[in-house]
Amino acid sequence: MRTPIPTKPTACWAAVPLACGALLLLVPSLASLAAGSTMKAAVLSGGEIKVESVPVPEPGAGEVRIAIRAAGVNPADWKMARMAGRMGPAPILGLDASGIIDALGPSVTGWTRGEAVIALTRPPHGSYAQYAVVPVAFIARKPRTLTFAQAAGIPVAAITAWRSLIDVANLQSGERVLIDGGAGGVGSAAVQIAKSRGAYVIATASGRNERFLRSIGADEVIDYTQGPFEQHVKDVDVVLDTVNPDDGLRAMATLKPGGILVSIVGRMAQDRCAAARIRCAIPGSSGGQPATPYLDQVVALANAGKYRVNVERAFHLSDAAEAWRLGEQGHTRGKLVLSIPR
Ligand SMILES: NC(=O)c1ccc[n+]([C@@H]2O[C@H](COP(=O)([O-])OP(=O)(O)OC[C@H]3O[C@@H](n4cnc5c(N)ncnc54)[C@H](OP(=O)(O)O)[C@@H]3O)[C@@H](O)[C@H]2O)c1
């Protein structure tokens, strides 16, 4: 499957800090993967997504190899691909994976072959592949309540939402939170995490997503196609902007004095924030910190029936380019995923 990657420049750190650090530090060519049998993996070649045969990687110390069943699709995938296109040899694409542990590296304890897991993969070992090796600090047991396709939609979206609402905004029970873009991958994760914290959740979306958002816990849904959301929302303690910086600017009017605006789509001008008597923050780079503590908490929510993933559509690995085209339209309800052939 070949499709040109759009060449619009992207500031990697602004766009995908969760994964960008790993990309910048780790861009060895696929030749550095261990030799042996081969697997199918989606890579960028000549600016196009191609499924190629590459060596099956061998797990090193502290790593497991996962036989991937499904890969979640994130905006970071195409944003990183544009960066990778300018930086030399591309890693295997994708960050989010679900699958079965297939091999253990030296010194790995507490995990066994055959366990079902979710993972945040680390370049060059992307998730658009039949196998990936992942440090154990980046995996968690798959929720019992979710299919492999659904579980593959957890890592990037849930970690981003958790870091934004809990680590940065310190969201408390009883607080009012506005999730701008509530029906998307990060937004739907944020709605559920906020609800599980006991917050009063207001979410923006187009009208077609109202029922979905109420089903995952939104107390109010504002249809942004019917007028500016800031005319309907007041006195919130926390805003999470997942849409664009212009929405972030408008959302300032919805916050109580002393409230906090967290943006995952661009930094706010601090003078505007000060003038509005609010705090503005971004989750920033995770700096390679372990994903497991975040994933474990979201898996616990899922196992308790408090977190689910709506799979808008599943694509075959060879149709990854089509998945990206759909995702870039910006109207995914929940997640797009790739099913990985065995
Ligand atoms: N900084 C970080 O660490 C980080 C991490 C993850 C993601 N991101 C960025 O965050 C953004 C969102 O990511 P995502 O994975 O959630 O994307 P996504 O799943 O593609 O988001 C799609 C959703 O956006 C909604 N939407 C579009 N325009 C809207 C508007 N004007 N108002 C309200 N909702 C609107 C759509 O709802 P409707 O169909 O109803 O319009 C749709 O449900 C992306 O730009 C991504 O790159 C940053």
GROMACS .gro file of C-alpha atoms and ligand atoms in nm:
model
  390
    1MET     CA    1   0.000   0.000   0.000
    2ARG     CA    2   0.152   0.333  -0.102
    3THR     CA    3   0.029   0.675  -0.014
    4PRO     CA    4   0.228   0.999  -0.003
    5ILE     CA    5   0.265   1.153   0.340
    6PRO     CA    6   0.160   1.519   0.350
    7THR     CA    7   0.470   1.733   0.390
    8LYS     CA    8   0.322   2.010   0.608
    9PRO     CA    9   0.596   2.091   0.861
   10THR     CA   10   0.521   2.006   1.221
   11ALA     CA   11   0.695   2.118   1.538
   12CYS     CA   12   0.746   1.777   1.691
   13TRP     CA   13   0.771   1.893   2.051
   14ALA     CA   14   0.456   2.100   2.027
   15ALA     CA   15   0.260   1.834   1.847
   16VAL     CA   16   0.354   1.506   2.009
   17PRO     CA   17   0.570   1.558   2.317
   18LEU     CA   18   0.462   1.225   2.462
   19ALA     CA   19   0.650   1.037   2.194
   20CYS     CA   20   0.865   1.298   2.030
   21GLY     CA   21   1.157   1.266   2.269
   22ALA     CA   22   1.181   0.899   2.198
   23LEU     CA   23   1.174   0.964   1.824
   24LEU     CA   24   1.449   1.221   1.835
   25LEU     CA   25   1.675   1.006   2.048
   26LEU     CA   26   1.608   0.675   1.881
   27VAL     CA   27   1.612   0.677   1.506
   28PRO     CA   28   1.835   0.383   1.421
   29SER     CA   29   1.757   0.212   1.096
   30LEU     CA   30   1.563  -0.111   1.087
   31ALA     CA   31   1.890  -0.284   1.011
   32SER     CA   32   1.971  -0.251   1.381
   33LEU     CA   33   1.689  -0.491   1.468
   34ALA     CA   34   1.811  -0.841   1.534
   35ALA     CA   35   1.841  -1.067   1.235
   36GLY     CA   36   1.636  -1.386   1.219
   37SER     CA   37   1.290  -1.459   1.083
   38THR     CA   38   1.093  -1.179   0.927
   39MET     CA   39   0.764  -1.005   0.996
   40LYS     CA   40   0.535  -0.757   0.823
   41ALA     CA   41   0.568  -0.398   0.940
   42ALA     CA   42   0.451  -0.059   0.814
   43VAL     CA   43   0.734   0.187   0.754
   44LEU     CA   44   0.782   0.508   0.561
   45SER     CA   45   0.970   0.464   0.239
   46GLY     CA   46   1.011   0.749  -0.007
   47GLY     CA   47   0.747   0.946   0.178
   48GLU     CA   48   0.491   0.666   0.150
   49ILE     CA   49   0.357   0.408   0.393
   50LYS     CA   50   0.470   0.064   0.284
   51VAL     CA   51   0.424  -0.275   0.447
   52GLU     CA   52   0.763  -0.444   0.426
   53SER     CA   53   0.928  -0.761   0.551
   54VAL     CA   54   1.174  -0.671   0.826
   55PRO     CA   55   1.356  -0.881   1.086
   56VAL     CA   56   1.159  -0.996   1.390
   57PRO     CA   57   1.320  -0.807   1.682
   58GLU     CA   58   1.476  -0.989   1.977
   59PRO     CA   59   1.396  -0.862   2.329
   60GLY     CA   60   1.691  -0.724   2.523
   61ALA     CA   61   1.732  -0.700   2.899
   62GLY     CA   62   1.417  -0.570   3.063
   63GLU     CA   63   1.213  -0.605   2.745
   64VAL     CA   64   0.936  -0.835   2.622
   65ARG     CA   65   0.841  -0.916   2.267
   66ILE     CA   66   0.472  -0.873   2.191
   67ALA     CA   67   0.288  -1.052   1.912
   68ILE     CA   68   0.067  -0.758   1.818
   69ARG     CA   69  -0.302  -0.811   1.758
   70ALA     CA   70  -0.408  -0.451   1.708
   71ALA     CA   71  -0.247  -0.108   1.683
   72GLY     CA   72  -0.416   0.216   1.782
   73VAL     CA   73  -0.393   0.505   1.535
   74ASN     CA   74  -0.300   0.848   1.674
   75PRO     CA   75  -0.251   1.192   1.517
   76ALA     CA   76   0.104   1.158   1.651
   77ASP     CA   77   0.160   0.878   1.400
   78TRP     CA   78   0.134   1.103   1.096
   79LYS     CA   79   0.289   1.401   1.272
   80MET     CA   80   0.594   1.192   1.370
   81ALA     CA   81   0.607   1.048   1.021
   82ARG     CA   82   0.654   1.397   0.879
   83MET     CA   83   0.939   1.453   1.122
   84ALA     CA   84   1.092   1.116   1.049
   85GLY     CA   85   1.079   1.192   0.677
   86ARG     CA   86   1.311   1.485   0.739
   87MET     CA   87   1.538   1.305   0.983
   88GLY     CA   88   1.658   1.003   0.789
   89PRO     CA   89   1.574   0.635   0.823
   90ALA     CA   90   1.220   0.591   0.949
   91PRO     CA   91   1.128   0.363   1.237
   92ILE     CA   92   0.836   0.124   1.224
   93LEU     CA   93   0.522   0.336   1.255
   94GLY     CA   94   0.277   0.344   1.544
   95LEU     CA   95   0.280   0.382   1.922
   96ASP     CA   96  -0.024   0.199   2.065
   97ALA     CA   97  -0.035  -0.180   2.076
   98SER     CA   98  -0.230  -0.469   2.220
   99GLY     CA   99  -0.121  -0.828   2.191
  100ILE     CA  100   0.029  -1.132   2.356
  101ILE     CA  101   0.371  -1.161   2.517
  102ASP     CA  102   0.564  -1.393   2.293
  103ALA     CA  103   0.918  -1.381   2.437
  104LEU     CA  104   1.093  -1.247   2.745
  105GLY     CA  105   1.429  -1.075   2.745
  106PRO     CA  106   1.698  -1.142   3.004
  107SER     CA  107   1.620  -1.034   3.362
  108VAL     CA  108   1.246  -0.992   3.301
  109THR     CA  109   1.040  -1.105   3.599
  110GLY     CA  110   0.670  -1.081   3.675
  111TRP     CA  111   0.560  -1.144   3.318
  112THR     CA  112   0.502  -1.469   3.132
  113ARG     CA  113   0.467  -1.574   2.773
  114GLY     CA  114   0.103  -1.583   2.664
  115GLU     CA  115  -0.012  -1.290   2.878
  116ALA     CA  116  -0.237  -1.037   2.703
  117VAL     CA  117  -0.099  -0.684   2.731
  118ILE     CA  118  -0.125  -0.328   2.608
  119ALA     CA  119   0.186  -0.125   2.534
  120LEU     CA  120   0.323   0.214   2.444
  121THR     CA  121   0.590   0.116   2.196
  122ARG     CA  122   0.917   0.304   2.168
  123PRO     CA  123   1.073   0.388   1.832
  124PRO     CA  124   1.213   0.220   1.628
  125HIS     CA  125   0.984  -0.061   1.748
  126GLY     CA  126   0.646   0.072   1.637
  127SER     CA  127   0.312  -0.097   1.677
  128TYR     CA  128   0.219  -0.118   1.305
  129ALA     CA  129   0.392  -0.455   1.293
  130GLN     CA  130   0.346  -0.820   1.374
  131TYR     CA  131   0.594  -0.797   1.663
  132ALA     CA  132   0.748  -0.527   1.877
  133VAL     CA  133   0.989  -0.537   2.167
  134VAL     CA  134   0.893  -0.305   2.452
  135PRO     CA  135   1.055  -0.231   2.790
  136VAL     CA  136   0.838  -0.374   3.069
  137ALA     CA  137   0.800  -0.019   3.206
  138PHE     CA  138   0.579   0.055   2.904
  139ILE     CA  139   0.333  -0.235   2.922
  140ALA     CA  140   0.029  -0.329   3.131
  141ARG     CA  141  -0.209  -0.622   3.145
  142LYS     CA  142  -0.489  -0.589   2.892
  143PRO     CA  143  -0.828  -0.508   3.047
  144ARG     CA  144  -1.050  -0.816   3.073
  145THR     CA  145  -1.346  -0.606   2.963
  146LEU     CA  146  -1.207  -0.490   2.628
  147THR     CA  147  -1.127  -0.663   2.301
  148PHE     CA  148  -0.775  -0.640   2.160
  149ALA     CA  149  -0.899  -0.377   1.913
  150GLN     CA  150  -1.050  -0.165   2.189
  151ALA     CA  151  -0.753  -0.209   2.421
  152ALA     CA  152  -0.516  -0.090   2.148
  153GLY     CA  153  -0.687   0.248   2.169
  154ILE     CA  154  -0.580   0.307   2.528
  155PRO     CA  155  -0.214   0.406   2.563
  156VAL     CA  156  -0.146   0.748   2.406
  157ALA     CA  157  -0.497   0.885   2.455
  158ALA     CA  158  -0.534   0.769   2.815
  159ILE     CA  159  -0.184   0.867   2.925
  160THR     CA  160  -0.225   1.212   2.771
  161ALA     CA  161  -0.563   1.262   2.937
  162TRP     CA  162  -0.437   1.135   3.273
  163ARG     CA  163  -0.127   1.352   3.273
  164SER     CA  164  -0.331   1.657   3.170
  165LEU     CA  165  -0.619   1.622   3.416
  166ILE     CA  166  -0.458   1.452   3.712
  167ASP     CA  167  -0.085   1.532   3.706
  168VAL     CA  168  -0.111   1.888   3.570
  169ALA     CA  169  -0.460   2.013   3.664
  170ASN     CA  170  -0.494   1.807   3.985
  171LEU     CA  171  -0.865   1.762   3.911
  172GLN     CA  172  -1.069   1.703   4.226
  173SER     CA  173  -1.404   1.544   4.300
  174GLY     CA  174  -1.685   1.797   4.262
  175GLU     CA  175  -1.490   2.027   4.031
  176ARG     CA  176  -1.632   2.133   3.696
  177VAL     CA  177  -1.426   2.042   3.392
  178LEU     CA  178  -1.470   2.135   3.026
  179ILE     CA  179  -1.331   1.880   2.779
  180ASP     CA  180  -1.306   2.056   2.443
  181GLY     CA  181  -1.317   1.784   2.175
  182GLY     CA  182  -1.476   1.528   2.406
  183ALA     CA  183  -1.555   1.268   2.140
  184GLY     CA  184  -1.200   1.216   2.011
  185GLY     CA  185  -0.935   0.975   2.134
  186VAL     CA  186  -0.795   1.197   2.407
  187GLY     CA  187  -1.129   1.366   2.472
  188SER     CA  188  -1.322   1.045   2.532
  189ALA     CA  189  -1.044   0.921   2.760
  190ALA     CA  190  -1.055   1.251   2.948
  191VAL     CA  191  -1.433   1.244   2.990
  192GLN     CA  192  -1.413   0.900   3.153
  193ILE     CA  193  -1.111   0.977   3.371
  194ALA     CA  194  -1.271   1.302   3.490
  195LYS     CA  195  -1.599   1.125   3.563
  196SER     CA  196  -1.420   0.853   3.758
  197ARG     CA  197  -1.267   1.129   3.972
  198GLY     CA  198  -1.615   1.259   4.061
  199ALA     CA  199  -1.593   1.573   3.848
  200TYR     CA  200  -1.888   1.741   3.674
  201VAL     CA  201  -1.803   1.689   3.307
  202ILE     CA  202  -1.896   1.925   3.024
  203ALA     CA  203  -1.783   1.820   2.676
  204THR     CA  204  -1.792   1.985   2.335
  205ALA     CA  205  -1.866   1.791   2.016
  206SER     CA  206  -2.087   1.807   1.711
  207GLY     CA  207  -2.446   1.707   1.774
  208ARG     CA  208  -2.401   1.359   1.629
  209ASN     CA  209  -2.178   1.272   1.927
  210GLU     CA  210  -2.412   1.379   2.207
  211ARG     CA  211  -2.548   1.032   2.280
  212PHE     CA  212  -2.197   0.882   2.275
  213LEU     CA  213  -2.064   1.143   2.515
  214ARG     CA  214  -2.352   1.098   2.758
  215SER     CA  215  -2.299   0.721   2.744
  216ILE     CA  216  -1.940   0.761   2.865
  217GLY     CA  217  -2.031   0.999   3.146
  218ALA     CA  218  -2.060   1.356   3.018
  219ASP     CA  219  -2.307   1.556   3.228
  220GLU     CA  220  -2.350   1.824   2.962
  221VAL     CA  221  -2.272   1.822   2.591
  222ILE     CA  222  -2.228   2.148   2.401
  223ASP     CA  223  -2.276   2.126   2.023
  224TYR     CA  224  -2.001   2.350   1.887
  225THR     CA  225  -2.172   2.368   1.547
  226GLN     CA  226  -2.461   2.562   1.702
  227GLY     CA  227  -2.254   2.854   1.828
  228PRO     CA  228  -1.954   2.942   2.044
  229PHE     CA  229  -1.926   2.702   2.338
  230GLU     CA  230  -1.814   2.983   2.569
  231GLN     CA  231  -2.162   3.132   2.552
  232HIS     CA  232  -2.300   2.822   2.727
  233VAL     CA  233  -2.026   2.726   2.972
  234LYS     CA  234  -1.929   2.923   3.282
  235ASP     CA  235  -1.744   2.876   3.610
  236VAL     CA  236  -1.536   2.571   3.530
  237ASP     CA  237  -1.231   2.483   3.736
  238VAL     CA  238  -1.042   2.302   3.459
  239VAL     CA  239  -1.041   2.316   3.078
  240LEU     CA  240  -0.870   2.055   2.862
  241ASP     CA  241  -0.827   2.182   2.506
  242THR     CA  242  -0.778   1.898   2.256
  243VAL     CA  243  -0.895   2.096   1.950
  244ASN     CA  244  -0.680   2.399   1.867
  245PRO     CA  245  -0.524   2.707   2.032
  246ASP     CA  246  -0.808   2.931   1.915
  247ASP     CA  247  -1.050   2.719   2.118
  248GLY     CA  248  -0.809   2.748   2.409
  249LEU     CA  249  -0.820   3.127   2.389
  250ARG     CA  250  -1.200   3.128   2.382
  251ALA     CA  251  -1.214   2.877   2.668
  252MET     CA  252  -1.043   3.126   2.899
  253ALA     CA  253  -1.381   3.297   2.943
  254THR     CA  254  -1.532   2.976   3.082
  255LEU     CA  255  -1.287   2.944   3.372
  256LYS     CA  256  -1.328   3.066   3.729
  257PRO     CA  257  -1.051   3.301   3.848
  258GLY     CA  258  -0.762   3.076   3.947
  259GLY     CA  259  -0.881   2.796   3.721
  260ILE     CA  260  -0.647   2.609   3.490
  261LEU     CA  261  -0.642   2.567   3.112
  262VAL     CA  262  -0.445   2.263   2.997
  263SER     CA  263  -0.373   2.247   2.627
  264ILE     CA  264  -0.238   1.951   2.434
  265VAL     CA  265  -0.252   2.143   2.106
  266GLY     CA  266  -0.026   2.441   2.168
  267ARG     CA  267   0.111   2.669   2.435
  268MET     CA  268  -0.100   2.967   2.547
  269ALA     CA  269   0.050   3.317   2.572
  270GLN     CA  270   0.117   3.366   2.943
  271ASP     CA  271   0.018   3.735   2.933
  272ARG     CA  272  -0.328   3.637   2.807
  273CYS     CA  273  -0.358   3.380   3.085
  274ALA     CA  274  -0.250   3.631   3.349
  275ALA     CA  275  -0.497   3.889   3.216
  276ALA     CA  276  -0.774   3.631   3.243
  277ARG     CA  277  -0.658   3.547   3.599
  278ILE     CA  278  -0.614   3.181   3.512
  279ARG     CA  279  -0.323   2.941   3.493
  280CYS     CA  280  -0.223   2.786   3.160
  281ALA     CA  281  -0.023   2.468   3.126
  282ILE     CA  282   0.074   2.194   2.885
  283PRO     CA  283   0.146   1.836   2.987
  284GLY     CA  284   0.486   1.867   2.817
  285SER     CA  285   0.721   1.586   2.740
  286SER     CA  286   0.694   1.269   2.945
  287GLY     CA  287   1.072   1.254   2.918
  288GLY     CA  288   1.057   0.881   2.865
  289GLN     CA  289   0.903   0.823   3.208
  290PRO     CA  290   0.743   0.479   3.253
  291ALA     CA  291   0.397   0.435   3.108
  292THR     CA  292   0.296   0.139   3.324
  293PRO     CA  293   0.174   0.341   3.627
  294TYR     CA  294  -0.066   0.533   3.401
  295LEU     CA  295  -0.176   0.230   3.205
  296ASP     CA  296  -0.239   0.026   3.521
  297GLN     CA  297  -0.477   0.291   3.657
  298VAL     CA  298  -0.673   0.308   3.332
  299VAL     CA  299  -0.685  -0.072   3.307
  300ALA     CA  300  -0.827  -0.079   3.661
  301LEU     CA  301  -1.098   0.165   3.553
  302ALA     CA  302  -1.176  -0.050   3.249
  303ASN     CA  303  -1.194  -0.367   3.456
  304ALA     CA  304  -1.437  -0.184   3.687
  305GLY     CA  305  -1.656  -0.095   3.388
  306LYS     CA  306  -1.563   0.274   3.410
  307TYR     CA  307  -1.353   0.305   3.095
  308ARG     CA  308  -1.416   0.185   2.745
  309VAL     CA  309  -1.290   0.258   2.397
  310ASN     CA  310  -1.519   0.319   2.104
  311VAL     CA  311  -1.357   0.178   1.791
  312GLU     CA  312  -1.491   0.395   1.513
  313ARG     CA  313  -1.337   0.171   1.249
  314ALA     CA  314  -1.079  -0.106   1.224
  315PHE     CA  315  -0.850  -0.125   0.920
  316HIS     CA  316  -0.618  -0.396   0.797
  317LEU     CA  317  -0.249  -0.313   0.847
  318SER     CA  318  -0.209  -0.273   0.471
  319ASP     CA  319  -0.474   0.002   0.480
  320ALA     CA  320  -0.288   0.219   0.731
  321ALA     CA  321  -0.274   0.506   0.482
  322GLU     CA  322  -0.652   0.500   0.451
  323ALA     CA  323  -0.681   0.507   0.831
  324TRP     CA  324  -0.456   0.813   0.840
  325ARG     CA  325  -0.664   0.987   0.573
  326LEU     CA  326  -0.979   0.930   0.776
  327GLY     CA  327  -0.811   1.031   1.102
  328GLU     CA  328  -0.678   1.354   0.955
  329GLN     CA  329  -1.033   1.465   0.883
  330GLY     CA  330  -1.052   1.519   1.261
  331HIS     CA  331  -1.390   1.362   1.332
  332THR     CA  332  -1.306   1.022   1.477
  333ARG     CA  333  -1.544   0.909   1.751
  334GLY     CA  334  -1.308   0.736   1.993
  335LYS     CA  335  -1.033   0.556   1.807
  336LEU     CA  336  -0.929   0.413   1.472
  337VAL     CA  337  -0.731   0.089   1.496
  338LEU     CA  338  -0.535  -0.141   1.268
  339SER     CA  339  -0.582  -0.516   1.292
  340ILE     CA  340  -0.252  -0.694   1.258
  341PRO     CA  341  -0.241  -1.015   1.054
  342ARG     CA  342  -0.078  -1.327   1.206
  343LIG     N1  343   0.053   1.705   2.353
  343LIG     C1  344   0.037   1.574   2.357
  343LIG     O1  345   0.103   1.501   2.430
  343LIG     C2  346  -0.070   1.513   2.270
  343LIG     C3  347  -0.105   1.379   2.289
  343LIG     C4  348  -0.208   1.325   2.214
  343LIG     C5  349  -0.272   1.406   2.120
  343LIG     N2  350  -0.231   1.532   2.099
  343LIG     C6  351  -0.299   1.619   1.999
  343LIG     O2  352  -0.431   1.643   2.048
  343LIG     C7  353  -0.521   1.652   1.939
  343LIG     C8  354  -0.638   1.556   1.962
  343LIG     O3  355  -0.591   1.423   1.957
  343LIG     P1  356  -0.696   1.305   1.946
  343LIG     O4  357  -0.620   1.179   1.936
  343LIG     O5  358  -0.801   1.318   2.050
  343LIG     O6  359  -0.761   1.340   1.804
  343LIG     P2  360  -0.890   1.279   1.735
  343LIG     O7  361  -0.932   1.154   1.801
  343LIG     O8  362  -0.862   1.276   1.590
  343LIG     O9  363  -1.002   1.393   1.762
  343LIG     C9  364  -1.117   1.389   1.683
  343LIG    C10  365  -1.231   1.454   1.759
  343LIG    O10  366  -1.218   1.596   1.756
  343LIG    C11  367  -1.350   1.648   1.761
  343LIG     N3  368  -1.354   1.784   1.710
  343LIG    C12  369  -1.310   1.829   1.591
  343LIG     N4  370  -1.329   1.961   1.582
  343LIG    C13  371  -1.388   2.000   1.698
  343LIG    C14  372  -1.432   2.125   1.750
  343LIG     N5  373  -1.420   2.239   1.681
  343LIG     N6  374  -1.486   2.127   1.874
  343LIG    C15  375  -1.500   2.015   1.947
  343LIG     N7  376  -1.460   1.892   1.903
  343LIG    C16  377  -1.404   1.887   1.780
  343LIG    C17  378  -1.430   1.557   1.674
  343LIG    O11  379  -1.566   1.561   1.716
  343LIG     P3  380  -1.679   1.590   1.605
  343LIG    O12  381  -1.670   1.479   1.505
  343LIG    O13  382  -1.805   1.591   1.684
  343LIG    O14  383  -1.644   1.723   1.541
  343LIG    C18  384  -1.366   1.420   1.697
  343LIG    O15  385  -1.438   1.340   1.786
  343LIG    C19  386  -0.438   1.624   1.813
  343LIG    O16  387  -0.398   1.747   1.756
  343LIG    C20  388  -0.317   1.551   1.866
  343LIG    O17  389  -0.203   1.563   1.784
  343LIG    C21  390  -0.133   1.590   2.174
   0.00000   0.00000   0.00000
